[in-house]
Amino acid sequence: MAPVRLDMDRLIDDRRTRIIVCCGSGGVGKTTAAAAIGLRAAERGRQACVLTVDPARRLAQSMGLTSLDNTPREVDGVDTGGGGSLHAMMLDMKRTFDEIVEAHSDPDRAAQILANPFYQSLSSSFAGTQEYMAMEKLGQLRRADEWDLIVVDTPPSRSALDFLDAPQRLGRFLDGRLIRLLTAPAKTGMSAMRVLNAGFAMMTGALTRILGAQVLKDAQTFVTAFDTMFGGFRERAEATYRLLQAPGTAFLVVAAPEPDALREASYFVERLDAERMPLAGLILNRIHTSQAGRLSAARSLAAAETLETQDRPNEAGSDAPRNTIAIAALRMHAERMHLSKRERRLAEHFTSAHPAIPVAEVIAQPEDVHDLAGLRVVGTILSRPGS
Amino acid sequence: MTTRDTDWDGVRLHVVTGKGGTGKTTVAAALALALASAGRKVLLIEVEGRQGIARLFDCPPLPYEERKVATGLGARGSGPGGDVYALAVDPEGALLDYLEMFYNLRRTGKALTRLGVVDFATTIAPGLSDVLVTGKATEAARRRVNRRDDSHVYHAVVMDAPPTGRISRFLDVSTEVGSLAKVGPIRTHADTVARVIRSPQTAVHFVTTLEEMPVQETLDGITDLSERTGGAIRPGGIFINMARPAMLDDADLAAAADGTLDVTELAVSLKAAGISDNHGLAADLMTELGEHAQQVALQNRERDELLTSGHPHYELPMIPEGIDLASLYQLATALRDQGAA
């Protein structure tokens, strides 16, 4: 079954498209795809901003992402003839978090929170915070309204779903019973303590035994100091989540033709559907094809073997036909056909499970993309009509 | 058993990391198979809850329990090898385990789980859950049969660890926990775990493909690991995965890259093999050969870059048909033949 072709240019030319989110598991080429889409949109007249999380060094350099100041900078070398522009920024997770804390509490309390070891651990760790901060930054950029298209590259988490789940997990965590127990003494004094007494005593007892009294005290201080901001955090997370459900948002799922990556893509597609989040399509990255597809792997291998047996009796003779090149070419071709066939089968598997999802294919590039010219090539391939 | 001379004799805990998409789980599994020679038990641990091991070995999802998943490779020329066990560790199970083992507090642990303590720990301080997970791996690596028989239960433990970008932080448990807990039992536990991880019994292997970004991340990861821990955590081997072997000698490769090979000669050879040059087939094959040459050149460049780090390296071929159980043994054989196990 041939998949529907993703019309990338229509998506980026449509002024109603305000946010494009590139999702997918790690190592599938999300960053490159996001940057290529941003560049193409800018050169087709959009005021585009690319928010990236973890770009390869050389790609970051080529986009001028050398200073980590957490604000979008204009990218040089973009063709602005169409009236567009390209800004790009690399997410500074800790700084984004610090800024929220500073903006939502008085200076004393902010200083207290920033110095707390739990805050420092939370704000600089990779589990969940990066996703939350990426979403927070996206909300900020969208509210700034300086760009008419924001392209987001999601954090390199093991699962594409983390991007959607992490902010909610933080919300659930903040609503959790444990937090209420930890904040209870500060909030309501002893009356609440009495109600919660049994559970609380057992828990603090056990936690003290495992973690030590100081850790528990630090956790309590952190949670209490943070408490006033919790509501704000949750509201912001929910607002950004709603933004992702809004009509101006388009999700692109990026996957390599590998079982794990496509399985992740499948989960993600189903999840988006359940959340009624708008999926624009799948980018199938780094696929292998052959110009000589008319020669099958089996015939190619057989021919290579034929030549190998023919070569042997002539070995001594100087006028022996030089078949080395042909043998190499045929064996190489057979391998390529195998790979291509396998990738095709995996892609078809996805397409038959999700027949309505438009697909754009990007052929594997011989070298990594690390400049605007390379991004332009990827953008062109992404937008090529028909495959 | 004969005295073996592998690159990692004496290493009991093999931590396998790599950038996403480089085949970290596959290499960890192949290494476990290769290490499990006759009479030896090897434990393969998964820590990220993705059930990649179960998928590779084609068995039902792994519980928090050590289960036999495969028979090891066995030494060259001998029969089948020992046993490969597998375990999927999650922070929650590891916490219950820890409480039971050290405090006999399993029931309290369950209550804590219900209260969301584990959620709390993983959200607010991932360092705490990391120490529980790595703690399980080091415990398995040190475990003895019983009081009378003090030989190790597992000859080696192989951990399919978090990706390169997160590995230093994940393994540097004493610093991570130390920033939260200056004293107390969890600190003591972290220090015990850290002693194993920082000993010569532990090696951190990096899986990479011969592509620019994974190679860069590998080199950055090795540097980061050494710098963060002052050289205490040892980078092990570099496992180059999915390498495409060169199909031609250097001179022909160079000519293929330059496009100076003779297409007519190729067409003649094809004809001799019974394949007609319809619609410029020879030219198309020549283009593919040129791309192959380009790829080999790129691979060579990346390999040279990797070798500057001076760590032992192993090379595993690309399996165009995809990874199945048979190809895992094929990769395990390649690792054994190159001295990795």
XYZ file of C-alpha atoms in Angstrom:
728
model
C 0.000 0.000 0.000
C 1.462 3.354 -1.019
C 1.258 5.935 1.740
C -0.189 9.400 1.279
C 2.579 11.825 0.422
C 3.222 14.522 3.013
C 2.974 17.943 1.394
C 5.601 19.804 3.387
C 5.470 23.037 1.418
C 1.744 23.321 1.874
C 2.226 22.863 5.598
C 4.916 25.520 5.933
C 3.334 27.919 3.447
C 0.030 27.815 5.312
C 0.110 30.929 7.498
C -2.231 29.240 9.932
C 0.546 26.803 10.853
C 2.169 28.485 13.840
C 3.967 25.641 15.579
C 5.618 22.523 14.167
C 6.811 19.962 16.723
C 9.317 17.346 15.559
C 9.083 14.241 17.755
C 10.656 10.830 17.691
C 13.027 8.595 19.628
C 16.708 9.482 19.975
C 19.099 9.293 17.047
C 16.583 9.508 14.214
C 17.517 12.971 12.962
C 14.919 15.193 14.633
C 17.256 18.150 15.035
C 18.294 18.107 11.407
C 14.685 17.783 10.266
C 13.554 20.667 12.485
C 16.387 22.895 11.300
C 15.777 22.004 7.650
C 12.061 22.764 7.949
C 12.759 26.066 9.728
C 15.232 27.113 7.054
C 12.930 26.183 4.203
C 10.010 28.021 5.806
C 12.173 31.120 6.306
C 13.328 31.060 2.701
C 9.721 30.741 1.599
C 8.792 33.913 3.441
C 7.959 32.872 7.016
C 9.299 34.568 10.142
C 10.583 31.300 11.520
C 12.206 30.398 14.804
C 13.839 27.034 15.486
C 13.978 25.896 19.097
C 16.518 23.133 19.397
C 17.617 21.120 22.399
C 20.736 19.169 21.644
C 22.202 19.971 18.227
C 25.397 18.456 16.918
C 28.248 20.865 17.450
C 28.950 21.648 13.821
C 25.295 22.088 12.966
C 24.924 24.430 15.950
C 27.928 26.431 14.800
C 26.593 26.743 11.282
C 23.392 28.205 12.687
C 25.291 30.617 14.928
C 24.193 28.780 18.067
C 27.453 29.295 19.868
C 26.353 31.500 22.739
C 24.078 29.918 25.276
C 21.985 32.937 26.183
C 18.620 31.260 25.950
C 17.167 33.764 23.479
C 16.668 33.292 19.740
C 19.379 34.771 17.507
C 19.085 35.539 13.835
C 20.792 32.975 11.609
C 23.194 34.369 9.000
C 23.319 33.165 5.441
C 19.575 32.657 5.039
C 18.041 33.792 1.756
C 15.611 36.454 2.955
C 14.558 37.440 -0.575
C 11.071 36.124 0.084
C 10.637 38.443 3.059
C 11.218 35.743 5.655
C 13.774 35.343 8.397
C 15.233 32.612 10.547
C 16.028 32.760 14.230
C 17.368 29.856 16.220
C 18.042 29.089 19.840
C 19.390 26.252 21.902
C 17.514 25.489 25.093
C 19.321 26.175 28.346
C 17.282 24.004 30.649
C 18.611 25.225 33.985
C 18.453 28.867 33.017
C 14.868 28.532 31.827
C 13.957 26.951 35.147
C 15.817 29.615 37.151
C 14.025 32.339 35.228
C 10.627 30.872 36.053
C 11.548 30.703 39.723
C 12.786 34.291 39.690
C 9.721 35.531 37.869
C 7.296 33.867 40.246
C 8.638 34.516 43.690
C 10.111 37.394 45.652
C 13.915 37.686 45.608
C 14.430 36.132 49.047
C 12.352 33.097 48.335
C 13.893 32.762 44.883
C 17.372 32.771 46.379
C 16.295 30.171 48.912
C 14.915 27.906 46.190
C 17.895 28.331 43.861
C 20.276 27.344 46.650
C 18.359 24.238 47.690
C 20.147 20.997 46.748
C 16.899 19.414 45.580
C 16.191 22.308 43.283
C 19.704 22.077 41.887
C 19.327 18.367 41.295
C 15.904 18.770 39.711
C 16.835 21.691 37.485
C 20.024 20.241 36.102
C 19.040 16.611 35.704
C 17.864 15.283 32.381
C 14.881 13.224 33.425
C 11.750 15.139 32.618
C 13.015 18.628 33.317
C 14.316 19.067 29.809
C 10.941 18.180 28.337
C 9.131 20.450 30.732
C 11.467 23.356 30.006
C 11.275 22.795 26.247
C 7.525 23.088 26.507
C 7.815 26.105 28.789
C 10.156 27.832 26.329
C 7.836 27.017 23.463
C 4.998 28.682 25.380
C 7.170 31.750 25.992
C 8.205 32.060 22.352
C 4.627 31.648 21.206
C 3.382 34.310 23.617
C 6.170 36.682 22.502
C 4.464 36.548 19.087
C 7.590 37.748 17.277
C 7.594 34.797 14.912
C 4.798 33.416 12.821
C 6.232 29.896 12.787
C 8.059 28.109 15.589
C 9.708 24.787 14.830
C 10.548 22.727 17.917
C 13.015 19.904 18.160
C 12.117 17.757 21.180
C 14.663 16.501 23.732
C 16.629 13.354 22.986
C 14.646 11.130 25.314
C 14.390 7.394 24.879
C 10.706 7.665 24.151
C 8.956 10.236 22.006
C 6.100 10.150 24.487
C 8.275 11.704 27.189
C 7.802 15.105 25.623
C 4.071 14.906 26.228
C 4.223 13.053 29.514
C 6.953 14.841 31.436
C 5.051 18.095 32.135
C 2.018 16.144 33.231
C 4.136 13.879 35.354
C 5.460 16.967 37.101
C 1.880 18.141 37.570
C 0.770 14.788 38.956
C 3.770 14.715 41.204
C 2.942 18.146 42.574
C -0.578 16.982 43.303
C 0.628 13.784 44.916
C -0.172 12.663 48.424
C 3.450 12.756 49.391
C 3.761 16.430 48.593
C 0.670 17.135 50.636
C 2.167 15.213 53.520
C 5.472 17.003 53.240
C 3.887 20.424 53.062
C 1.201 19.706 55.616
C 3.078 20.853 58.748
C 3.965 24.184 57.194
C 0.527 24.753 55.761
C -1.885 23.903 58.486
C 0.107 23.259 61.574
C -0.569 20.517 64.005
C -4.268 19.910 63.370
C -3.582 18.396 59.988
C -0.643 16.576 61.441
C -2.891 14.740 63.800
C -5.124 13.526 60.976
C -2.179 12.388 58.948
C -0.258 11.324 61.948
C -0.003 7.586 61.519
C 0.933 7.604 57.858
C 3.217 10.549 58.209
C 5.120 9.198 61.172
C 5.659 5.869 59.463
C 6.784 7.523 56.297
C 9.099 10.075 57.820
C 10.473 7.334 60.019
C 11.275 5.152 57.047
C 12.550 8.018 54.929
C 14.786 9.227 57.719
C 16.178 5.762 58.000
C 16.886 5.505 54.300
C 17.815 9.033 53.391
C 18.918 10.561 56.662
C 17.233 13.425 58.482
C 18.989 16.213 56.566
C 17.773 15.004 53.185
C 14.222 14.890 54.397
C 14.523 18.362 55.853
C 15.960 19.723 52.590
C 13.175 18.070 50.632
C 10.620 19.571 52.944
C 12.176 23.037 52.710
C 12.278 22.778 48.952
C 8.717 21.617 48.628
C 7.470 24.274 51.034
C 9.379 27.053 49.326
C 8.149 25.817 45.984
C 4.601 25.384 47.127
C 3.436 28.881 46.239
C 4.681 28.386 42.710
C 3.145 24.987 42.156
C -0.215 26.317 41.020
C 1.504 28.587 38.540
C 3.601 25.742 37.209
C 0.647 23.495 36.685
C -1.374 26.196 34.969
C 1.496 26.981 32.625
C 2.000 23.334 31.786
C -1.679 22.957 31.081
C -1.762 26.119 28.968
C 1.142 24.884 26.837
C -0.496 21.493 26.530
C -3.662 23.175 25.218
C -1.495 25.127 22.803
C -0.336 21.797 21.395
C -3.950 20.789 20.837
C -4.783 24.064 19.067
C -5.360 24.141 15.307
C -2.169 26.116 14.540
C 0.026 23.264 15.796
C 1.296 20.447 13.619
C 3.215 17.428 14.868
C 5.719 15.669 12.682
C 6.904 12.286 13.837
C 10.456 11.532 12.756
C 11.642 7.932 12.510
C 14.468 5.984 10.975
C 13.473 2.764 9.164
C 14.374 0.650 12.186
C 11.964 -1.509 14.206
C 12.492 0.376 17.490
C 12.168 3.836 15.987
C 9.053 2.885 14.023
C 7.500 1.217 17.053
C 8.047 4.430 19.016
C 6.574 6.400 16.130
C 3.531 4.140 16.190
C 2.997 4.658 19.919
C 3.325 8.353 19.435
C 0.863 8.493 16.566
C -1.712 6.628 18.628
C -1.116 8.881 21.575
C -1.523 12.053 19.509
C -4.753 10.665 18.188
C -6.000 9.960 21.717
C -5.056 13.471 22.814
C -6.626 14.955 19.695
C -3.351 16.588 18.822
C -2.909 17.403 15.153
C -0.478 15.070 13.390
C 0.764 16.361 10.047
C 2.723 13.275 9.088
C 5.695 10.966 9.409
C 9.187 11.818 8.254
C 10.910 8.591 7.368
C 14.532 9.527 7.633
C 17.679 7.907 6.227
C 16.102 5.372 3.941
C 18.197 3.477 1.439
C 17.146 3.115 -2.162
C 18.745 1.944 -5.354
C 18.817 3.391 -8.852
C 19.435 -0.127 -10.090
C 16.387 -1.661 -8.424
C 15.604 -3.625 -11.583
C 18.425 -5.986 -10.659
C 17.240 -8.080 -7.709
C 19.437 -9.045 -4.766
C 19.199 -12.728 -5.695
C 20.229 -12.217 -9.330
C 22.961 -9.841 -8.293
C 24.447 -12.334 -5.845
C 24.181 -15.180 -8.323
C 25.990 -13.106 -10.934
C 28.740 -12.244 -8.457
C 29.210 -15.943 -7.745
C 29.293 -16.768 -11.439
C 32.043 -14.227 -12.010
C 34.001 -15.530 -9.057
C 34.047 -19.059 -10.479
C 34.931 -17.722 -13.946
C 37.812 -15.741 -12.497
C 39.557 -18.689 -10.961
C 40.821 -20.665 -13.981
C 42.133 -17.486 -15.584
C 44.058 -16.313 -12.585
C 47.474 -17.107 -14.020
C 46.810 -15.493 -17.391
C 47.640 -11.808 -17.726
C 44.714 -11.169 -20.057
C 42.212 -12.379 -17.453
C 39.107 -10.233 -17.404
C 39.206 -7.825 -14.504
C 36.041 -8.857 -12.742
C 36.947 -7.570 -9.275
C 35.043 -4.353 -9.828
C 31.969 -6.147 -11.106
C 32.006 -8.643 -8.240
C 32.257 -5.842 -5.694
C 29.534 -3.853 -7.425
C 27.196 -6.861 -7.548
C 27.767 -7.862 -3.924
C 27.364 -4.278 -2.778
C 24.189 -3.963 -4.778
C 22.750 -7.170 -3.329
C 23.379 -5.905 0.177
C 21.804 -2.586 -0.623
C 18.743 -4.277 -2.094
C 18.410 -6.393 1.057
C 18.595 -3.341 3.248
C 16.209 -1.382 1.102
C 13.743 -4.264 1.025
C 13.867 -4.630 4.771
C 13.328 -0.910 5.293
C 10.489 -0.940 2.805
C 8.837 -3.795 4.689
C 9.144 -1.938 8.003
C 7.702 1.204 6.443
C 4.825 -0.752 4.943
C 4.142 -2.271 8.308
C 3.721 1.240 9.710
C 1.645 2.406 6.764
C -0.760 -0.492 6.961
C -1.302 0.204 10.661
C -1.736 3.936 10.032
C -2.924 4.216 6.423
C -4.145 7.814 6.644
C -0.865 9.306 7.805
C 1.068 11.221 5.166
C 4.716 10.245 4.817
C 7.777 12.135 3.599
C 10.881 10.095 2.892
C 14.431 11.341 3.178
C 17.082 9.277 1.464
C 20.175 8.569 3.564
C 22.776 11.256 2.893
C 26.348 10.092 2.443
C 27.535 12.634 5.011
C 26.070 14.275 8.099
C 24.437 17.631 7.569
C 26.385 20.451 9.153
C 25.744 23.586 7.190
C 22.889 25.582 5.716
C 23.551 24.158 2.262
C 23.071 20.648 3.658
C 19.902 21.705 5.465
C 18.601 23.179 2.211
C 19.140 19.842 0.467
C 17.207 18.020 3.214
C 14.442 20.648 2.986
C 14.186 20.098 -0.761
C 14.023 16.315 -0.376
C 11.360 16.667 2.326
C 9.225 18.760 0.009
C 9.677 16.705 -3.126
C 6.287 15.789 -4.559
C 5.839 12.046 -5.035
C 8.531 9.541 -4.191
C 38.843 -24.276 31.903
C 41.792 -22.787 30.053
C 43.303 -19.496 31.028
C 41.645 -16.942 28.852
C 43.336 -13.860 27.722
C 40.727 -11.335 26.855
C 40.962 -7.567 26.993
C 38.654 -7.450 30.000
C 39.840 -10.230 32.288
C 39.069 -9.131 35.830
C 36.167 -6.922 34.813
C 32.967 -8.079 36.514
C 30.645 -5.221 35.598
C 30.454 -4.189 31.944
C 28.490 -0.979 31.515
C 27.420 -0.524 27.900
C 26.409 2.935 26.729
C 25.968 4.555 23.319
C 24.033 7.210 21.487
C 20.442 6.383 20.601
C 20.227 4.369 17.396
C 23.739 2.904 17.559
C 22.600 -0.528 18.750
C 23.613 -0.328 22.407
C 21.183 -3.057 23.511
C 22.263 -5.360 20.678
C 25.940 -4.979 21.549
C 25.258 -5.480 25.276
C 23.386 -8.707 24.471
C 26.124 -9.941 22.126
C 28.749 -9.199 24.768
C 26.767 -11.158 27.371
C 26.556 -14.141 24.993
C 30.283 -13.948 24.309
C 31.174 -13.748 28.009
C 29.025 -16.747 28.911
C 31.447 -19.490 27.996
C 30.922 -23.035 29.303
C 30.112 -23.224 32.991
C 29.772 -19.474 33.392
C 26.708 -17.468 34.229
C 26.330 -13.948 32.928
C 23.611 -11.484 33.909
C 22.340 -8.978 31.366
C 20.616 -6.015 33.013
C 18.298 -3.519 31.407
C 17.602 -0.242 33.202
C 15.425 1.882 30.981
C 12.185 -0.043 31.065
C 11.934 -0.525 27.320
C 12.015 -4.330 27.285
C 14.618 -4.329 24.546
C 16.252 -7.498 25.851
C 12.998 -9.475 25.801
C 12.470 -8.351 22.220
C 15.992 -9.336 21.170
C 15.793 -12.775 22.752
C 12.241 -13.234 21.607
C 10.812 -13.933 25.054
C 7.928 -12.450 27.087
C 8.518 -9.105 28.862
C 11.025 -9.478 31.674
C 9.797 -9.041 35.231
C 11.942 -7.795 38.096
C 13.491 -11.220 38.378
C 16.630 -12.855 37.078
C 15.629 -15.279 34.340
C 17.553 -17.407 31.918
C 17.103 -16.060 28.396
C 19.804 -17.796 26.356
C 22.710 -20.184 26.229
C 26.087 -18.549 25.878
C 28.355 -18.795 22.887
C 30.917 -21.233 24.274
C 34.618 -21.268 23.553
C 35.847 -21.905 20.010
C 35.614 -25.576 19.132
C 33.844 -26.532 22.342
C 30.164 -27.192 22.930
C 27.574 -24.650 23.965
C 28.438 -22.076 26.559
C 27.034 -21.162 29.951
C 23.836 -19.363 30.775
C 22.780 -15.829 30.052
C 20.299 -14.495 32.590
C 18.436 -11.244 32.154
C 16.832 -8.768 34.509
C 14.860 -5.588 33.920
C 15.597 -3.233 36.808
C 13.235 -0.403 37.626
C 13.805 2.106 40.439
C 10.717 0.941 42.295
C 11.707 -2.721 42.361
C 15.263 -1.744 43.228
C 14.024 0.343 46.159
C 11.962 -2.539 47.537
C 14.946 -4.806 47.096
C 17.214 -2.365 48.864
C 14.832 -1.927 51.774
C 14.440 -5.644 52.187
C 18.090 -6.441 51.856
C 19.419 -3.802 54.227
C 16.559 -3.054 56.582
C 14.176 -5.951 56.221
C 11.545 -3.322 55.415
C 9.730 -4.761 52.440
C 6.250 -3.922 53.698
C 7.217 -0.376 54.528
C 8.687 -0.156 51.060
C 5.370 -1.099 49.507
C 3.635 1.550 51.599
C 6.200 4.104 50.471
C 5.544 3.139 46.877
C 1.821 3.666 47.379
C 2.511 7.063 48.879
C 4.439 8.004 45.785
C 7.872 8.095 47.357
C 9.439 6.426 44.344
C 7.734 8.839 41.974
C 8.941 11.588 44.219
C 12.501 10.356 44.168
C 12.649 9.889 40.403
C 11.103 13.291 39.748
C 12.885 15.421 42.263
C 16.216 13.667 42.477
C 17.018 11.268 39.657
C 20.361 10.673 41.348
C 18.531 8.723 44.041
C 16.850 6.367 41.613
C 20.093 6.000 39.652
C 21.891 4.817 42.768
C 19.191 2.230 43.400
C 19.480 0.923 39.839
C 23.278 0.874 39.711
C 23.199 -0.557 43.238
C 21.295 -3.579 41.945
C 23.896 -4.139 39.225
C 26.844 -3.871 41.599
C 25.097 -6.170 44.076
C 24.672 -8.817 41.364
C 28.299 -8.392 40.313
C 29.511 -8.981 43.874
C 27.023 -11.675 44.877
C 28.522 -14.926 46.234
C 26.960 -18.350 45.999
C 26.633 -18.787 49.781
C 28.639 -18.556 52.947
C 30.563 -21.762 52.361
C 31.067 -21.299 48.635
C 32.368 -17.801 48.155
C 32.668 -17.985 44.372
C 30.683 -15.390 42.462
C 27.199 -16.282 41.257
C 27.783 -14.361 38.052
C 31.018 -14.477 36.144
C 30.092 -11.064 34.781
C 27.233 -8.586 34.723
C 26.509 -6.622 31.554
C 24.394 -3.508 31.935
C 22.504 -1.984 29.029
C 22.939 1.512 30.479
C 21.430 4.915 29.660
C 22.692 6.695 26.530
C 26.070 8.449 26.232
C 24.674 11.896 27.014
C 23.560 10.759 30.446
C 26.118 8.115 31.364
C 28.617 10.116 33.468
C 25.908 11.514 35.672
C 24.263 8.108 35.930
C 27.451 6.415 37.097
C 28.780 9.207 39.254
C 26.394 8.175 42.006
C 28.363 9.373 44.994
C 28.581 12.931 43.671
C 24.944 12.970 42.627
C 23.701 11.589 45.910
C 26.370 13.468 47.846
C 24.950 16.803 46.754
C 21.708 15.802 48.443
C 22.775 13.624 51.328
C 25.981 14.445 53.182
C 25.532 11.603 55.643
C 23.058 8.801 56.245
C 22.368 5.321 54.949
C 21.630 6.251 51.332
C 24.944 8.088 51.260
C 26.695 5.036 52.656
C 24.950 2.903 50.053
C 25.987 5.319 47.279
C 29.579 5.180 48.463
C 29.548 1.376 48.424
C 28.130 1.365 44.904
C 30.652 4.007 43.838
C 33.538 1.906 45.123
C 32.567 -0.924 42.765
C 31.973 1.388 39.826
C 35.256 3.170 40.412
C 37.243 -0.064 40.763
C 39.082 -1.940 37.995
C 36.201 -4.441 38.171
C 34.031 -2.049 36.196
C 34.509 -0.940 32.595
C 32.307 1.471 30.662
C 32.043 0.513 27.011
C 30.901 2.934 24.330
C 28.890 1.756 21.331
C 29.049 3.903 18.234
C 28.499 3.759 14.520
C 31.060 5.266 12.154
C 29.037 8.439 11.733
C 29.969 11.921 12.739
C 27.548 12.591 15.587
C 27.828 9.255 17.404
C 31.632 9.409 17.120
C 31.712 12.944 18.503
C 29.396 11.957 21.347
C 31.547 8.939 22.146
C 34.703 11.021 22.384
C 32.881 13.680 24.415
C 31.435 10.977 26.655
C 34.845 9.429 27.333
C 36.315 12.838 28.166
C 33.367 13.775 30.342
C 33.550 10.509 32.262
C 37.246 10.949 33.012
C 36.968 14.626 33.878
C 33.926 14.305 36.075
C 35.363 11.478 38.110
C 39.021 12.434 37.994
C 39.777 9.276 36.028
C 38.202 7.053 38.672
C 35.607 5.548 36.342
C 37.350 3.702 33.568
C 36.313 3.994 29.950
C 36.460 0.468 28.529
C 36.299 -0.437 24.873
C 34.861 1.306 21.860
C 32.421 -0.959 20.078
C 32.013 0.126 16.497
C 28.666 -1.163 15.343
C 27.082 -1.524 11.906
C 30.354 -1.034 10.062
C 30.218 -1.614 6.317
C 33.293 -3.512 5.200
C 35.101 -2.146 2.157
C 34.385 -4.243 -0.939
C 37.409 -3.052 -2.921
C 41.076 -2.387 -2.295
C 42.240 1.156 -1.612
C 43.275 1.987 -5.178
C 39.958 0.819 -6.626
C 38.050 2.609 -3.865
C 39.825 5.843 -4.668
C 39.047 5.390 -8.348
C 35.408 4.593 -7.536
C 35.153 7.736 -5.419
C 36.658 9.830 -8.236
C 34.408 8.208 -10.802
C 37.352 7.029 -12.904
C 36.490 3.333 -13.035
C 35.639 1.990 -16.471
C 31.874 1.550 -16.913
C 32.338 -0.305 -20.218
C 34.549 -2.873 -18.524
C 31.876 -3.336 -15.835
C 29.245 -3.840 -18.543
C 31.453 -6.508 -20.167
C 31.822 -8.348 -16.842
C 28.074 -8.141 -16.240
C 27.413 -9.594 -19.657
C 29.799 -12.450 -18.879
C 27.660 -13.187 -15.836
C 24.528 -13.196 -17.975
C 23.262 -9.737 -17.044
C 22.532 -7.364 -19.883
C 23.247 -3.690 -19.484
C 19.651 -2.577 -19.893
C 18.934 1.123 -19.401
C 22.451 1.817 -18.241
C 22.499 -0.734 -15.432
C 26.307 -0.715 -15.377
C 26.353 3.061 -14.926
C 23.833 2.819 -12.072
C 25.856 0.120 -10.352
C 28.947 2.255 -10.818
C 27.161 5.145 -9.094
C 26.372 2.854 -6.179
C 29.982 1.782 -6.036
C 30.989 5.444 -5.942
C 28.649 6.043 -3.016
C 30.062 2.988 -1.288
C 33.581 4.392 -1.739
C 32.458 7.705 -0.306
C 30.947 5.946 2.664
C 34.072 3.889 3.268
C 36.155 7.069 3.167
C 33.829 8.694 5.707
C 33.983 5.596 7.905
C 37.776 5.590 7.759
C 37.872 9.228 8.769
C 35.575 8.604 11.727
C 37.480 5.473 12.744
C 40.774 7.404 12.758
C 39.112 10.013 14.932
C 37.951 7.325 17.385
C 41.364 5.702 17.534
C 42.951 8.944 18.713
C 41.358 8.185 22.084
C 43.643 5.158 22.406
C 41.013 2.774 23.769
C 40.678 -0.846 22.588
C 38.150 -1.071 19.813
C 36.071 -3.800 18.220
C 34.214 -3.744 14.970
C 30.856 -5.350 14.306
C 29.402 -5.627 10.819
C 26.113 -4.215 9.649
C 23.507 -6.991 9.430
C 21.414 -5.890 6.445
C 18.590 -8.325 7.237
C 18.125 -6.970 10.763
C 19.020 -8.408 14.149
C 17.645 -11.797 15.168
C 18.887 -14.441 17.587
C 21.198 -15.995 14.980
C 22.830 -12.681 14.172
C 23.323 -12.005 17.899
C 25.504 -15.127 18.076
C 27.288 -13.973 14.935
C 28.071 -10.651 16.632
C 29.074 -12.468 19.826
C 31.520 -14.596 17.816
C 32.997 -11.459 16.279
C 33.468 -9.978 19.764
C 35.117 -13.139 21.054
C 37.414 -13.402 18.038
C 38.533 -9.816 18.562
C 39.338 -10.460 22.210
C 36.490 -8.539 23.805
C 35.361 -11.649 25.671
